[in-house]
PDB file of C-alpha atoms in Angstrom:
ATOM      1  CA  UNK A 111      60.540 129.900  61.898  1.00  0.00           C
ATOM      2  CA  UNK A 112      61.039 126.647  60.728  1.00  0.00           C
ATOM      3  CA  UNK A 113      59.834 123.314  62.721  1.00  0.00           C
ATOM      4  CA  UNK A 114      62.767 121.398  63.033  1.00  0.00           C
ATOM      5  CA  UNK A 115      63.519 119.070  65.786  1.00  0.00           C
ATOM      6  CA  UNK A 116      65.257 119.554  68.884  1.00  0.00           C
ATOM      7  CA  UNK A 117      68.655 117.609  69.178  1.00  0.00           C
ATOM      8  CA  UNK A 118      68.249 114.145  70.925  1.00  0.00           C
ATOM      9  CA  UNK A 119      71.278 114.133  73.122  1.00  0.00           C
ATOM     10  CA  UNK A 120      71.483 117.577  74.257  1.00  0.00           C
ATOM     11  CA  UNK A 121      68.240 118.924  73.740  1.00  0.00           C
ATOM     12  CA  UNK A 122      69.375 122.256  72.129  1.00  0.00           C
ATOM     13  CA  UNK A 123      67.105 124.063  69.459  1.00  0.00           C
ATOM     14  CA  UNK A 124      69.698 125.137  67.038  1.00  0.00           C
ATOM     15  CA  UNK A 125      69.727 122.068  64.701  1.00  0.00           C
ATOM     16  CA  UNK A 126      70.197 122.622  60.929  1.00  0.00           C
ATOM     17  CA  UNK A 127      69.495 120.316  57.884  1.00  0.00           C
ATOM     18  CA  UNK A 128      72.667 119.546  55.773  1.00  0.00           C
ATOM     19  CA  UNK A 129      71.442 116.787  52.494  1.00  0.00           C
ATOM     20  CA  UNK A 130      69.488 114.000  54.389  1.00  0.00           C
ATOM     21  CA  UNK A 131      71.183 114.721  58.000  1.00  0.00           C
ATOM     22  CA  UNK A 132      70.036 117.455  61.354  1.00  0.00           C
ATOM     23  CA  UNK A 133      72.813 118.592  62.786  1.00  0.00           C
ATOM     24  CA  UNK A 134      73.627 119.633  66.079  1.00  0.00           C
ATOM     25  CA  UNK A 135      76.077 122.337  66.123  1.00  0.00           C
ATOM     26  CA  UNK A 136      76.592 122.369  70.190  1.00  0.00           C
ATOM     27  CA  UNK A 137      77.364 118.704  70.543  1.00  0.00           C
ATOM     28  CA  UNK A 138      78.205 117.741  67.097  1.00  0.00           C
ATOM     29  CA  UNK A 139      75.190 115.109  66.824  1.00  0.00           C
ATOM     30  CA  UNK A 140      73.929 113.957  63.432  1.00  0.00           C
ATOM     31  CA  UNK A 141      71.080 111.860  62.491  1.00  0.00           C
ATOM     32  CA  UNK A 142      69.394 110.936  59.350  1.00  0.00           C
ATOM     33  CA  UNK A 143      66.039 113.049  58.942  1.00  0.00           C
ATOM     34  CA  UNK A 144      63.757 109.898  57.948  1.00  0.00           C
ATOM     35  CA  UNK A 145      64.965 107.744  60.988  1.00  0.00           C
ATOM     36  CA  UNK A 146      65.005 107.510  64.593  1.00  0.00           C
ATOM     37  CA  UNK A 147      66.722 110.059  66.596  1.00  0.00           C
ATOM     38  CA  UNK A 148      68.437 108.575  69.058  1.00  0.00           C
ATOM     39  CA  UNK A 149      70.367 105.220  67.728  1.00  0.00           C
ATOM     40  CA  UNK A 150      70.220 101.923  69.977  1.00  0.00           C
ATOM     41  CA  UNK A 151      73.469 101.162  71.495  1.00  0.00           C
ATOM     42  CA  UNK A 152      74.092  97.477  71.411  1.00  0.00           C
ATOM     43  CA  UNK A 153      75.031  95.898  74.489  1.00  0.00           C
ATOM     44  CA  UNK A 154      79.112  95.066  75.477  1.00  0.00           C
ATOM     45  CA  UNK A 155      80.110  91.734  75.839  1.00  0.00           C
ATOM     46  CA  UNK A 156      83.575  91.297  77.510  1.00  0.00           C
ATOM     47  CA  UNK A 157      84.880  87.511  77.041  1.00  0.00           C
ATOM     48  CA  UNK A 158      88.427  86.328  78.414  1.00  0.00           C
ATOM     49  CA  UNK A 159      91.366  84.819  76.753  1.00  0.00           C
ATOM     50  CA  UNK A 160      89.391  81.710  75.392  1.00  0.00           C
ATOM     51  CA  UNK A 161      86.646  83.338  74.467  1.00  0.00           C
ATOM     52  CA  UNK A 162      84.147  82.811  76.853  1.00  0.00           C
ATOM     53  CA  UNK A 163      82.145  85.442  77.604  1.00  0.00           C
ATOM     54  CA  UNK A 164      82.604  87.477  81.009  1.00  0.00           C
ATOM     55  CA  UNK A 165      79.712  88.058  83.824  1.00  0.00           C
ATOM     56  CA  UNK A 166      79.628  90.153  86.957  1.00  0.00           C
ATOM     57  CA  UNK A 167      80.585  87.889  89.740  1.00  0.00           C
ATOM     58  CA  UNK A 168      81.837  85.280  87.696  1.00  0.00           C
ATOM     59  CA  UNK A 169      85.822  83.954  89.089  1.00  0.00           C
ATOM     60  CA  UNK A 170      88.292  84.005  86.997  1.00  0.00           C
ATOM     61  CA  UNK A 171      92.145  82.458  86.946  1.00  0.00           C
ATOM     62  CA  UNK A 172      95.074  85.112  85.952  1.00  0.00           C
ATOM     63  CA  UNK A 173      97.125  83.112  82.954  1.00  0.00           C
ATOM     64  CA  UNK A 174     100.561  85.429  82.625  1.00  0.00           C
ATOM     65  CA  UNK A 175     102.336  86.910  85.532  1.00  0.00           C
ATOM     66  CA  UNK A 176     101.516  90.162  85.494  1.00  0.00           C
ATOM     67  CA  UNK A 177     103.739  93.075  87.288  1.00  0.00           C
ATOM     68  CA  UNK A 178     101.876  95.252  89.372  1.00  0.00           C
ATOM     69  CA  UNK A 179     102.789  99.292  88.422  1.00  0.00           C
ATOM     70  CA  UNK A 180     104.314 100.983  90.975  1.00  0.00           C
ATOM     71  CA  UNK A 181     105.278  97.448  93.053  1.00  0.00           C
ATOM     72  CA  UNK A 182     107.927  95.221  92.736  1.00  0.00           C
ATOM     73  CA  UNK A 183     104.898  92.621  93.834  1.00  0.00           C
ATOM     74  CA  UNK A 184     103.288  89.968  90.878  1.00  0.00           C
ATOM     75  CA  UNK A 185     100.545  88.791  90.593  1.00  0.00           C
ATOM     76  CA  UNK A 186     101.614  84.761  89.747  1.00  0.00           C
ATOM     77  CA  UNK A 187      99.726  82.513  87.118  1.00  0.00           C
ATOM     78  CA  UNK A 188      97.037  80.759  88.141  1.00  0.00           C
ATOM     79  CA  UNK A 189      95.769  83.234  90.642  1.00  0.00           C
ATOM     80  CA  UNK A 190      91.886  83.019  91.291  1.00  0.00           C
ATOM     81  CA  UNK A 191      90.309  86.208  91.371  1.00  0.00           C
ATOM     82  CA  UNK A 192      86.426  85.851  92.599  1.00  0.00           C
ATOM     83  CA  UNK A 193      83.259  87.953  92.229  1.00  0.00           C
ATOM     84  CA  UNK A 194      84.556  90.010  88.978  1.00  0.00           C
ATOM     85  CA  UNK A 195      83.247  93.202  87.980  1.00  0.00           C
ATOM     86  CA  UNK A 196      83.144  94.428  84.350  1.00  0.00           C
ATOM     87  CA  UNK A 197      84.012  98.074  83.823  1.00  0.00           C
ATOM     88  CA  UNK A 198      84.246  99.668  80.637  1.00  0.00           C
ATOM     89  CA  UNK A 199      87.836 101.341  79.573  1.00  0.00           C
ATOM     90  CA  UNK A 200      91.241  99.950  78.974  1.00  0.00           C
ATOM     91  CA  UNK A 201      91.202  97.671  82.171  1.00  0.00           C
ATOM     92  CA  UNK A 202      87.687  96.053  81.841  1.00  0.00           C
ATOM     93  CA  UNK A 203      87.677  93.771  84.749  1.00  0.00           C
ATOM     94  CA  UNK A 204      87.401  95.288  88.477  1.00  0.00           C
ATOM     95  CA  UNK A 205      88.690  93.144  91.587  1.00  0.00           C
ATOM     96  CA  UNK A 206      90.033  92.567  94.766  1.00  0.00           C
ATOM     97  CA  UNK A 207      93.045  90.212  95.076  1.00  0.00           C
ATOM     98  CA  UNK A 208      93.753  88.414  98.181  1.00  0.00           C
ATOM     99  CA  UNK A 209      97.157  89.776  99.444  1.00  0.00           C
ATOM    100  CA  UNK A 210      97.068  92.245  96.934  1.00  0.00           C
ATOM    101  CA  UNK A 211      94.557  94.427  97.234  1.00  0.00           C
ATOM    102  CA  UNK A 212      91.626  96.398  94.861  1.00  0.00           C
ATOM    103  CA  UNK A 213      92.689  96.796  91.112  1.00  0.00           C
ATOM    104  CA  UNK A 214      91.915  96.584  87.696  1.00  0.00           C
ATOM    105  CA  UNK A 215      92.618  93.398  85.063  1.00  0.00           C
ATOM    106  CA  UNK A 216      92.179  93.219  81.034  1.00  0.00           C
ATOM    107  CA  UNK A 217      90.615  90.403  80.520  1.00  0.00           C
ATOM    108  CA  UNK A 218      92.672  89.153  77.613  1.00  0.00           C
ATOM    109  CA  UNK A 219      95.315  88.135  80.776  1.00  0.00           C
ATOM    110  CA  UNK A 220      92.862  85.702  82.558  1.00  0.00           C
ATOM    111  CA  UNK A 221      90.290  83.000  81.842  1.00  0.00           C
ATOM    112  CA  UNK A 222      86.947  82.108  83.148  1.00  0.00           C
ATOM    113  CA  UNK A 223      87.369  79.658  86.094  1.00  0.00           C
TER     114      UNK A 223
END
């Protein structure tokens, strides 16, 4: 049998060498023989329609009407939303909205406050 490594991100022992690459043929995971195994993920850094960069509980001011899906209720420019949450996905910012209720913002549509 030959010694080669277990896969890093699912741990299965049916790796294969292909040229300077293991393979993982459960997960589909490659990574270069000579190098580390797992690769370090850098860290996301949301920032708003200026630029700034976005923080958990940071308050931030909505800058384009936006229409609410589902609703025939906006929410207007200039809206403060407080204590922010960043998510990852297509919506990145999570929030409650006075008189609106729990949803989710992109944060090109609003500005740090």
């Amino acid at each position: 049998m030959s010694a080669l490594p277990n896969c890093p991100q699912c741990n299965s022992a049916f790796t294969y060498e292909d040229g300077p690459l293991y393979i993982c043929p459960e997960c589909a995971h490659e990574w270069p023989k000579d190098g580390p195994a797992v690769a370090e993920e850098e860290a996301k850094v949301w920032r708003d329609a200026n630029g700034n960069e976005l923080k958990d509980g940071d308050s931030v001011t909505v800058i384009k009407d936006l229409k609410i899906k589902g609703s025939s209720s906006v929410v207007k420019v200039g809206t403060k939303v407080k204590n922010i949450r960043l998510i990852d996905g297509d919506h990145d910012i999570d929030c409650k909205i006075d008189g609106i209720g729990a949803m989710q913002l992109k944060s090109e549509f609003v500005k740090k406050a």
